[in-house]
Coordinates of C-alpha atoms and ligand atoms in Angstrom, one line a residue:
M1 CA 41.3 245.5 123.7
T2 CA 41.5 247.2 120.4
I3 CA 42.6 245.5 117.2
S4 CA 45.3 246.7 114.8
M5 CA 44.7 247.3 111.1
K6 CA 47.4 244.7 110.4
E7 CA 45.5 242.0 112.2
K8 CA 42.2 243.0 110.5
S9 CA 44.1 242.7 107.2
N10 CA 45.1 239.1 108.1
Y11 CA 41.4 238.2 108.4
L12 CA 40.4 240.0 105.2
R13 CA 43.0 237.8 103.4
K14 CA 41.4 234.8 104.9
L15 CA 38.0 235.5 103.4
P16 CA 36.8 232.9 100.9
Q17 CA 37.0 233.7 97.2
V18 CA 33.7 234.1 95.3
N19 CA 34.2 230.9 93.4
D20 CA 35.0 228.9 96.5
V21 CA 31.8 230.1 97.9
L22 CA 29.9 229.4 94.8
E23 CA 31.0 225.8 94.6
S24 CA 30.0 225.3 98.3
L25 CA 26.4 226.5 97.8
K26 CA 23.4 224.3 97.1
A27 CA 21.1 226.8 95.5
E28 CA 20.2 225.0 92.2
N29 CA 17.0 227.1 91.6
M30 CA 18.8 230.3 91.6
D31 CA 19.8 232.3 88.5
P32 CA 23.7 232.0 88.4
V33 CA 24.1 235.7 87.8
A34 CA 22.0 236.7 90.7
L35 CA 23.7 234.0 93.0
K36 CA 27.2 235.5 92.1
D37 CA 25.9 239.0 92.9
A38 CA 24.6 237.6 96.3
V39 CA 27.9 236.0 97.0
R40 CA 29.8 239.2 96.3
E41 CA 27.3 241.1 98.4
A42 CA 27.8 238.8 101.3
I43 CA 31.6 238.9 101.1
D44 CA 31.5 242.6 101.1
S45 CA 29.2 242.8 104.0
V46 CA 31.5 240.4 106.0
R47 CA 34.6 242.6 104.9
R48 CA 32.7 245.7 106.2
D49 CA 31.9 244.1 109.5
I50 CA 35.6 242.9 109.9
L51 CA 36.8 246.6 109.4
Q52 CA 34.3 247.8 111.9
A53 CA 35.1 245.2 114.4
E54 CA 36.2 246.7 117.7
D55 CA 37.9 243.7 119.2
E56 CA 39.2 240.3 118.1
S57 CA 36.6 237.8 119.4
P58 CA 34.1 237.9 116.3
L59 CA 36.7 237.9 113.5
E60 CA 37.6 234.2 113.4
S61 CA 33.9 233.3 112.8
L62 CA 33.3 236.4 110.6
A63 CA 35.9 235.3 108.1
S64 CA 34.6 231.8 107.8
L65 CA 32.8 230.3 104.9
E66 CA 29.9 229.3 107.1
E67 CA 29.3 233.0 108.0
I68 CA 29.2 233.9 104.2
Q69 CA 26.8 230.9 103.5
K70 CA 24.6 231.9 106.3
R71 CA 24.2 235.4 104.9
I72 CA 23.4 234.2 101.4
Y73 CA 20.8 231.7 102.6
S74 CA 19.3 234.3 104.8
K75 CA 19.0 236.7 101.6
I76 CA 17.6 234.0 99.5
N77 CA 15.1 233.1 102.3
D78 CA 14.0 236.8 102.4
Q79 CA 13.5 236.9 98.7
M80 CA 11.3 233.8 98.9
T81 CA 9.1 235.4 101.6
P82 CA 6.4 237.4 100.0
N83 CA 5.6 240.9 101.4
L84 CA 1.9 240.1 101.4
R85 CA 1.5 237.0 103.7
P86 CA -0.9 235.4 106.1
V87 CA -1.0 236.6 109.7
I88 CA -2.9 235.3 112.7
N89 CA -5.6 237.6 114.0
A90 CA -5.9 237.1 117.7
T91 CA -7.2 240.7 118.3
G92 CA -10.7 239.8 118.3
V93 CA -11.4 242.6 115.9
I94 CA -13.3 240.8 113.1
L95 CA -13.2 243.4 110.2
H96 CA -9.6 244.5 110.9
T97 CA -8.8 246.9 108.1
N98 CA -5.0 246.7 108.7
L99 CA -5.3 242.9 108.5
G100 CA -7.4 242.8 105.3
R101 CA -11.0 243.0 106.6
S102 CA -13.1 239.9 105.5
L103 CA -11.8 236.4 105.0
L104 CA -13.3 234.8 101.8
S105 CA -15.5 231.8 102.2
R106 CA -14.6 228.4 100.9
K107 CA -17.0 228.9 98.1
A108 CA -15.4 232.1 97.1
L109 CA -11.9 230.5 97.1
E110 CA -13.1 227.5 94.9
R111 CA -14.7 230.0 92.4
I112 CA -11.5 232.0 92.2
E113 CA -9.5 228.8 91.7
K114 CA -11.8 227.5 89.0
L115 CA -12.2 230.8 87.2
T116 CA -8.8 232.5 87.2
P117 CA -6.7 230.0 85.2
S118 CA -9.3 230.2 82.6
Y119 CA -10.8 232.7 80.0
A120 CA -14.0 233.8 81.0
N121 CA -17.2 235.5 79.8
L122 CA -16.3 238.7 81.8
E123 CA -17.5 240.9 79.0
Y124 CA -19.0 238.4 76.5
A125 CA -22.6 237.5 76.0
I126 CA -22.3 233.7 75.3
D127 CA -25.8 233.3 74.1
E128 CA -25.6 236.0 71.5
G129 CA -21.9 235.4 70.6
R130 CA -21.1 239.2 71.1
R131 CA -19.6 241.7 73.5
G132 CA -21.2 241.7 76.8
S133 CA -20.9 243.8 80.0
R134 CA -19.3 242.9 83.2
H135 CA -22.1 245.0 84.8
D136 CA -24.6 242.2 84.0
I137 CA -22.7 239.6 85.8
L138 CA -24.1 240.2 89.3
S139 CA -27.0 242.4 88.7
G140 CA -29.7 239.5 88.6
L141 CA -28.3 237.9 91.7
V142 CA -28.2 241.2 93.6
R143 CA -31.7 242.0 92.6
D144 CA -32.8 238.7 93.9
I145 CA -31.4 238.9 97.3
T146 CA -31.9 242.6 97.9
G147 CA -35.2 243.4 96.0
A148 CA -33.4 246.3 94.1
E149 CA -34.3 247.3 90.6
D150 CA -30.9 247.0 89.4
A151 CA -27.2 246.9 90.8
M152 CA -23.7 247.7 89.7
V153 CA -20.5 246.6 91.3
V154 CA -17.2 248.7 91.3
N155 CA -13.8 248.5 93.1
N156 CA -14.8 249.6 96.6
N157 CA -17.4 251.6 98.2
A158 CA -15.4 254.8 98.1
S159 CA -15.4 254.5 94.3
A160 CA -19.2 253.7 94.3
V161 CA -19.8 256.9 96.3
L162 CA -17.6 258.9 93.9
L163 CA -19.2 257.5 90.8
A164 CA -22.8 257.9 92.1
I165 CA -22.3 261.5 92.9
S166 CA -20.3 262.2 89.7
A167 CA -23.1 260.5 87.6
L168 CA -26.1 261.9 89.3
T169 CA -25.0 265.5 89.7
D170 CA -24.2 268.2 87.2
G171 CA -22.0 270.7 88.9
G172 CA -24.8 271.5 91.4
E173 CA -25.0 271.1 95.1
V174 CA -25.2 267.8 97.1
V175 CA -27.0 268.4 100.4
V176 CA -25.5 266.7 103.3
S177 CA -26.1 267.1 107.0
R178 CA -23.0 268.5 109.0
G179 CA -23.4 265.5 111.3
E180 CA -22.7 263.1 108.4
L181 CA -19.6 264.7 106.9
V182 CA -17.5 261.8 108.0
E183 CA -13.9 260.7 107.4
I184 CA -13.3 256.9 106.9
G185 CA -9.8 255.7 107.2
G186 CA -7.8 258.8 106.6
S187 CA -8.2 259.6 102.9
F188 CA -11.8 259.1 102.4
R189 CA -13.7 262.1 103.5
I190 CA -17.2 262.9 102.3
P191 CA -16.5 266.6 101.6
E192 CA -13.4 265.8 99.6
I193 CA -15.2 263.1 97.5
I194 CA -18.0 265.5 96.7
E195 CA -15.5 268.2 95.5
L196 CA -13.7 265.6 93.6
S197 CA -16.9 264.6 91.7
G198 CA -17.2 268.2 90.4
A199 CA -20.3 268.9 92.6
H200 CA -20.5 271.2 95.5
L201 CA -21.1 270.4 99.1
K202 CA -24.2 272.1 100.5
E203 CA -23.7 271.6 104.4
I204 CA -26.9 271.8 106.4
G205 CA -27.7 271.5 110.2
T206 CA -25.3 271.2 112.8
T207 CA -22.8 268.6 114.1
N208 CA -25.4 267.3 116.4
K209 CA -28.7 268.1 115.0
V210 CA -30.4 268.5 111.6
H211 CA -34.0 269.0 110.9
P212 CA -36.3 268.2 108.1
R213 CA -36.7 272.0 107.4
D214 CA -33.0 272.2 106.9
Y215 CA -33.2 269.6 104.0
E216 CA -36.4 271.3 102.7
K217 CA -34.5 274.6 102.3
A218 CA -31.6 273.2 100.6
A219 CA -33.6 270.9 98.4
A220 CA -35.7 273.9 97.2
S221 CA -32.7 275.6 95.8
E222 CA -32.2 275.7 92.2
E223 CA -28.7 274.5 92.7
A224 CA -29.6 271.4 94.4
D225 CA -28.7 268.2 92.5
A226 CA -29.0 265.4 95.0
I227 CA -29.4 264.6 98.6
L228 CA -26.8 262.4 100.3
K229 CA -27.3 260.6 103.6
V230 CA -24.2 259.0 105.0
H231 CA -24.4 256.2 107.7
T232 CA -22.1 257.4 110.4
S233 CA -20.7 254.1 110.6
N234 CA -17.5 254.5 112.7
F235 CA -18.7 256.8 115.4
K236 CA -21.7 257.7 117.6
V237 CA -22.9 260.9 118.7
V238 CA -24.8 260.8 121.9
G239 CA -26.9 263.2 123.8
F240 CA -28.8 266.0 122.3
T241 CA -29.0 264.7 118.7
Q242 CA -31.3 264.5 115.7
E243 CA -30.9 263.1 112.3
V244 CA -33.6 262.9 109.6
E245 CA -34.5 259.3 108.7
L246 CA -34.6 258.1 105.1
E247 CA -38.4 258.0 105.1
E248 CA -38.7 261.7 105.6
L249 CA -35.9 262.4 103.2
R250 CA -37.9 260.4 100.5
A251 CA -40.7 262.9 100.7
I252 CA -38.4 265.8 100.5
A253 CA -36.5 264.3 97.4
D254 CA -39.9 263.5 95.6
E255 CA -41.1 267.1 96.1
H256 CA -38.1 268.5 94.5
D257 CA -37.4 265.6 92.2
L258 CA -33.9 264.9 93.4
P259 CA -32.0 261.5 93.7
L260 CA -31.7 260.4 97.4
I261 CA -28.3 258.4 97.7
Y262 CA -27.5 256.7 100.7
D263 CA -24.1 255.6 101.6
L264 CA -24.6 252.8 103.8
G265 CA -20.9 251.8 104.3
S266 CA -21.2 248.3 105.7
G267 CA -23.4 245.9 103.6
L268 CA -25.2 243.9 106.3
M269 CA -27.7 241.7 104.4
D270 CA -29.7 240.0 107.1
S271 CA -30.2 241.4 110.7
L272 CA -27.8 240.5 113.4
S273 CA -30.0 241.9 116.2
D274 CA -30.3 238.3 117.7
V275 CA -26.6 238.7 118.6
G276 CA -27.0 242.2 119.8
I277 CA -25.5 244.0 116.7
Y278 CA -28.0 246.8 115.4
E279 CA -26.8 247.9 112.1
P280 CA -29.3 248.9 109.4
T281 CA -29.5 246.1 106.6
V282 CA -29.2 246.6 102.9
R283 CA -32.9 245.7 102.4
E284 CA -34.0 248.0 105.2
A285 CA -32.1 251.0 103.6
L286 CA -33.7 250.2 100.3
A287 CA -37.1 249.9 101.7
S288 CA -36.8 253.2 103.7
G289 CA -36.8 255.0 100.3
A290 CA -33.2 255.7 99.2
D291 CA -32.9 255.7 95.2
L292 CA -29.4 254.3 95.5
V293 CA -27.8 252.3 98.5
L294 CA -24.0 252.1 98.3
F295 CA -22.1 249.6 100.4
S296 CA -18.7 247.7 100.8
G297 CA -18.1 244.2 99.7
D298 CA -15.6 243.3 102.4
K299 CA -17.2 244.7 105.6
L300 CA -20.3 243.0 107.0
L301 CA -21.1 241.5 103.6
G302 CA -18.1 239.3 104.1
G303 CA -16.7 239.2 100.5
P304 CA -13.8 240.6 98.5
Q305 CA -13.1 244.4 98.4
A306 CA -15.8 245.8 96.3
G307 CA -18.4 248.7 96.1
I308 CA -21.8 247.7 95.5
A309 CA -24.5 250.2 94.2
I310 CA -28.3 249.0 94.3
G311 CA -31.4 250.9 93.4
K312 CA -33.3 252.7 90.6
K313 CA -32.4 251.4 87.2
E314 CA -32.5 254.9 85.6
Y315 CA -29.7 256.0 88.2
I316 CA -27.6 252.7 88.0
D317 CA -27.8 253.2 84.1
R318 CA -26.3 256.7 84.5
M319 CA -23.4 255.3 86.7
K320 CA -22.6 252.6 84.2
R321 CA -22.4 255.2 81.2
H322 CA -20.2 257.6 83.3
P323 CA -16.6 257.6 82.2
L324 CA -15.4 257.1 85.8
A325 CA -17.2 253.6 85.7
R326 CA -14.2 252.3 83.7
V327 CA -11.8 253.9 86.2
V328 CA -13.2 252.2 89.1
R329 CA -14.2 248.8 87.4
M330 CA -13.7 245.6 89.4
D331 CA -11.4 242.8 88.3
K332 CA -12.7 239.2 87.3
M333 CA -11.0 237.7 90.3
S334 CA -13.2 239.8 92.7
F335 CA -16.3 239.2 90.6
A336 CA -15.7 235.6 91.0
A337 CA -15.4 235.9 94.8
L338 CA -18.3 238.2 95.1
E339 CA -20.6 236.1 92.9
A340 CA -19.9 233.1 95.2
T341 CA -20.2 235.0 98.4
L342 CA -23.6 236.6 97.3
E343 CA -24.9 233.2 96.4
S344 CA -24.6 232.2 100.1
Y345 CA -27.1 234.8 100.9
R346 CA -29.9 232.9 99.0
N347 CA -30.2 231.1 102.3
P348 CA -29.5 233.3 105.4
K349 CA -28.9 230.5 107.6
A350 CA -26.2 229.0 105.2
A351 CA -24.6 232.5 105.0
R352 CA -23.9 232.7 108.7
E353 CA -22.2 229.3 108.4
E354 CA -20.4 229.8 105.1
I355 CA -19.2 233.4 105.4
P356 CA -16.2 233.7 107.8
T357 CA -17.2 237.3 108.9
L358 CA -20.7 236.2 109.9
A359 CA -19.5 232.9 111.4
M360 CA -17.1 234.9 113.7
I361 CA -19.8 237.4 114.6
T362 CA -22.2 234.6 115.4
K363 CA -19.6 232.3 117.1
S364 CA -21.2 230.9 120.3
L365 CA -19.7 232.0 123.7
D366 CA -19.4 228.3 124.7
E367 CA -17.2 227.6 121.7
I368 CA -15.0 230.5 122.4
K369 CA -14.7 229.6 125.9
D370 CA -13.7 226.1 125.1
E371 CA -11.0 227.3 122.7
A372 CA -9.8 229.7 125.2
E373 CA -9.6 227.2 127.9
A374 CA -7.7 224.7 125.7
L375 CA -5.3 227.5 124.6
R376 CA -4.7 228.4 128.3
D377 CA -4.0 224.8 129.3
E378 CA -1.4 224.5 126.6
L379 CA 0.3 227.7 127.6
I380 CA 0.4 226.7 131.4
R381 CA 1.9 223.3 130.4
L382 CA 4.8 225.3 128.7
G383 CA 5.3 227.3 132.0
Y384 CA 3.6 230.5 131.2
R385 CA 1.0 232.2 133.5
A386 CA -2.3 232.1 131.6
E387 CA -6.0 232.5 132.5
V388 CA -9.3 232.9 130.8
V389 CA -10.9 236.1 131.5
E390 CA -14.2 237.8 130.1
D391 CA -13.7 240.5 127.5
K392 CA -15.3 242.2 124.4
S393 CA -14.5 241.5 120.8
Q394 CA -15.2 244.3 118.3
I395 CA -16.8 244.2 114.8
G396 CA -14.4 246.7 113.6
G397 CA -13.7 247.9 110.0
G398 CA -15.7 251.1 110.7
S399 CA -18.9 249.3 111.5
C400 CA -21.1 249.2 114.5
P401 CA -19.3 251.9 116.6
G402 CA -19.6 251.1 120.3
E403 CA -21.2 247.7 119.7
T404 CA -19.1 244.9 121.1
L405 CA -19.6 241.1 121.4
D406 CA -19.0 239.3 124.7
T407 CA -16.1 237.0 124.5
Y408 CA -13.5 235.2 126.5
V409 CA -9.8 235.8 126.0
V410 CA -6.6 234.1 127.1
S411 CA -4.6 236.5 129.3
V412 CA -1.0 235.7 129.2
E413 CA 2.0 236.7 131.4
D414 CA 5.6 235.5 131.7
K415 CA 8.0 236.0 134.6
N416 CA 10.9 236.4 132.2
C417 CA 9.5 239.1 130.0
S418 CA 7.0 241.9 129.8
A419 CA 3.7 241.9 127.9
S420 CA 5.1 244.1 125.1
Q421 CA 8.2 241.8 124.7
L422 CA 5.7 238.7 124.3
E423 CA 3.5 240.8 121.8
H424 CA 6.7 241.6 119.8
A425 CA 8.1 238.1 119.9
L426 CA 4.7 236.7 118.4
R427 CA 4.6 239.5 115.8
M428 CA 8.0 238.6 114.7
H429 CA 7.0 234.9 114.4
E430 CA 6.3 233.5 110.9
P431 CA 3.3 233.7 110.5
A432 CA 3.1 236.8 112.5
I433 CA 0.6 236.5 115.5
I434 CA -1.1 239.7 116.4
G435 CA -2.5 240.0 119.9
R436 CA -3.7 242.9 122.0
I437 CA -2.2 244.4 125.2
A438 CA -4.2 245.5 128.1
K439 CA -3.0 246.3 131.7
D440 CA 0.5 244.7 131.0
H441 CA -1.1 241.4 130.0
L442 CA -1.1 239.9 126.5
L443 CA -4.7 239.0 125.3
L444 CA -5.5 236.5 122.7
D445 CA -9.1 236.4 121.6
P446 CA -10.2 233.0 119.9
R447 CA -13.2 234.7 118.2
T448 CA -10.9 235.7 115.3
L449 CA -8.7 232.5 115.3
Q450 CA -9.0 230.2 112.4
K451 CA -8.7 226.5 112.2
G452 CA -5.1 225.6 113.1
D453 CA -4.2 228.8 114.4
S454 CA -4.2 227.8 118.1
K455 CA -1.6 225.0 117.4
I456 CA 0.7 227.7 115.6
I457 CA 0.3 230.0 118.7
V458 CA 1.3 227.2 121.1
D459 CA 4.3 226.3 118.9
A460 CA 5.4 229.9 118.9
F461 CA 5.1 230.1 122.7
D462 CA 7.0 226.8 123.0
Y463 CA 9.8 228.2 120.7
M464 CA 10.0 231.3 122.8
R465 CA 10.7 229.3 126.0
Ligands
PLP1 C1 -16.3 251.9 104.8 C2 -17.1 253.0 104.3 C3 -16.8 253.6 103.0 C4 -15.6 253.2 102.3 O1 -15.8 251.9 101.7 P1 -14.6 251.2 101.2 O2 -15.2 249.9 100.7 O3 -13.6 251.0 102.2 O4 -14.1 252.0 100.0 C5 -17.7 254.7 102.6 N1 -18.6 255.2 103.2 C6 -19.0 254.5 104.5 C7 -20.1 255.0 105.4 C8 -18.2 253.5 105.1 O5 -18.5 253.0 106.2

């Protein structure tokens, strides 16, 4: 039954007045002007809904004080919810770039908490009572744990690559194998970074093969300024392939007196081969002869977003002096977190326990199975169909392509809704719970769950019942 304009007008007249609504609200903490605006907005939105209503049924409740209050509280609630907020990662992808890569260690959090409400010696040499450099903060510690001559830290590894190439070249050519002209996460492409630095890309070899003689020829050119090797950290080429290892490149770089830069990507400090992950370590990269090794702070290193450059002092000094160094410098909060993270590496065994990324990678299969079974039992108790099945977790974050970790996941089904409806409902939960769908089942991997996450997941499933 349609409804006449006259009847709608009756309801519009019944709408509460701004002042009546204001008096009825308990929002002591809100700025009175903002509150008044919110009330007007809520009344306007109800008015619009009344005018658009197609039948009479919702009008009585729309025109009520309660409806307007509800809209105002919901708006206040939205304003109090930060845009950047925690989510529960049940995907089993450890370095999930969309979910913020590495989680910080306890020690890193404590350091941030201690340092950031205070002034700090970020660029102040306390002993000498004069200006210091932020580049000195971590150089000693990084030298100790990597064996490098010197080190420098910038905003992220993309900036470390840009800065290194900018500082070590002079409008000449950077020699890179075609098999290593990689794209990492959309906007970071090696060819573009090289052009941006003012150098020119000298592509050599083919997509699948490059030989020492290709490097020899390019390095012998008058135009050559540097050799760049890029760890193809997010894909694998298999079959008829060949790359030239750092050891061989070292000899070629020496012969032509060129810096050898290695973009390692993920900063694995100590080998993970005992858990089946074969990724070159920072120390190996350095020992193989690179003049500069560049890596991220928030991939396998397990710290905050950062780019770390280690290697020959002469080259690091050139990077520090380059104008871009200021553009890509890192913030004190990240310095605090990175210093605490790196300290854990003084004891490799402690690092595996203290650094969440490493702890998740080395989490035992028994522990994962226990957690999966406990979660399964709770979900069955709530009336869901759930079982524990073998699956694979991924390292992610553009590290270790094709290398996975054995895991157990909880596979959930519900007779009332599809896997994608379940996935959506969990994602809309606060905090959002991010799972994975495979073959019409929702999968939850305990490998990436943190303490307390399972309980939140069970409560969310309970709420959906
Ligand atoms: C991840 C990665 C980068 C970019 O590092 P960010 O810290 O994300 O800026 C550059 N090079 C390689 C090889 C990488 O794997």
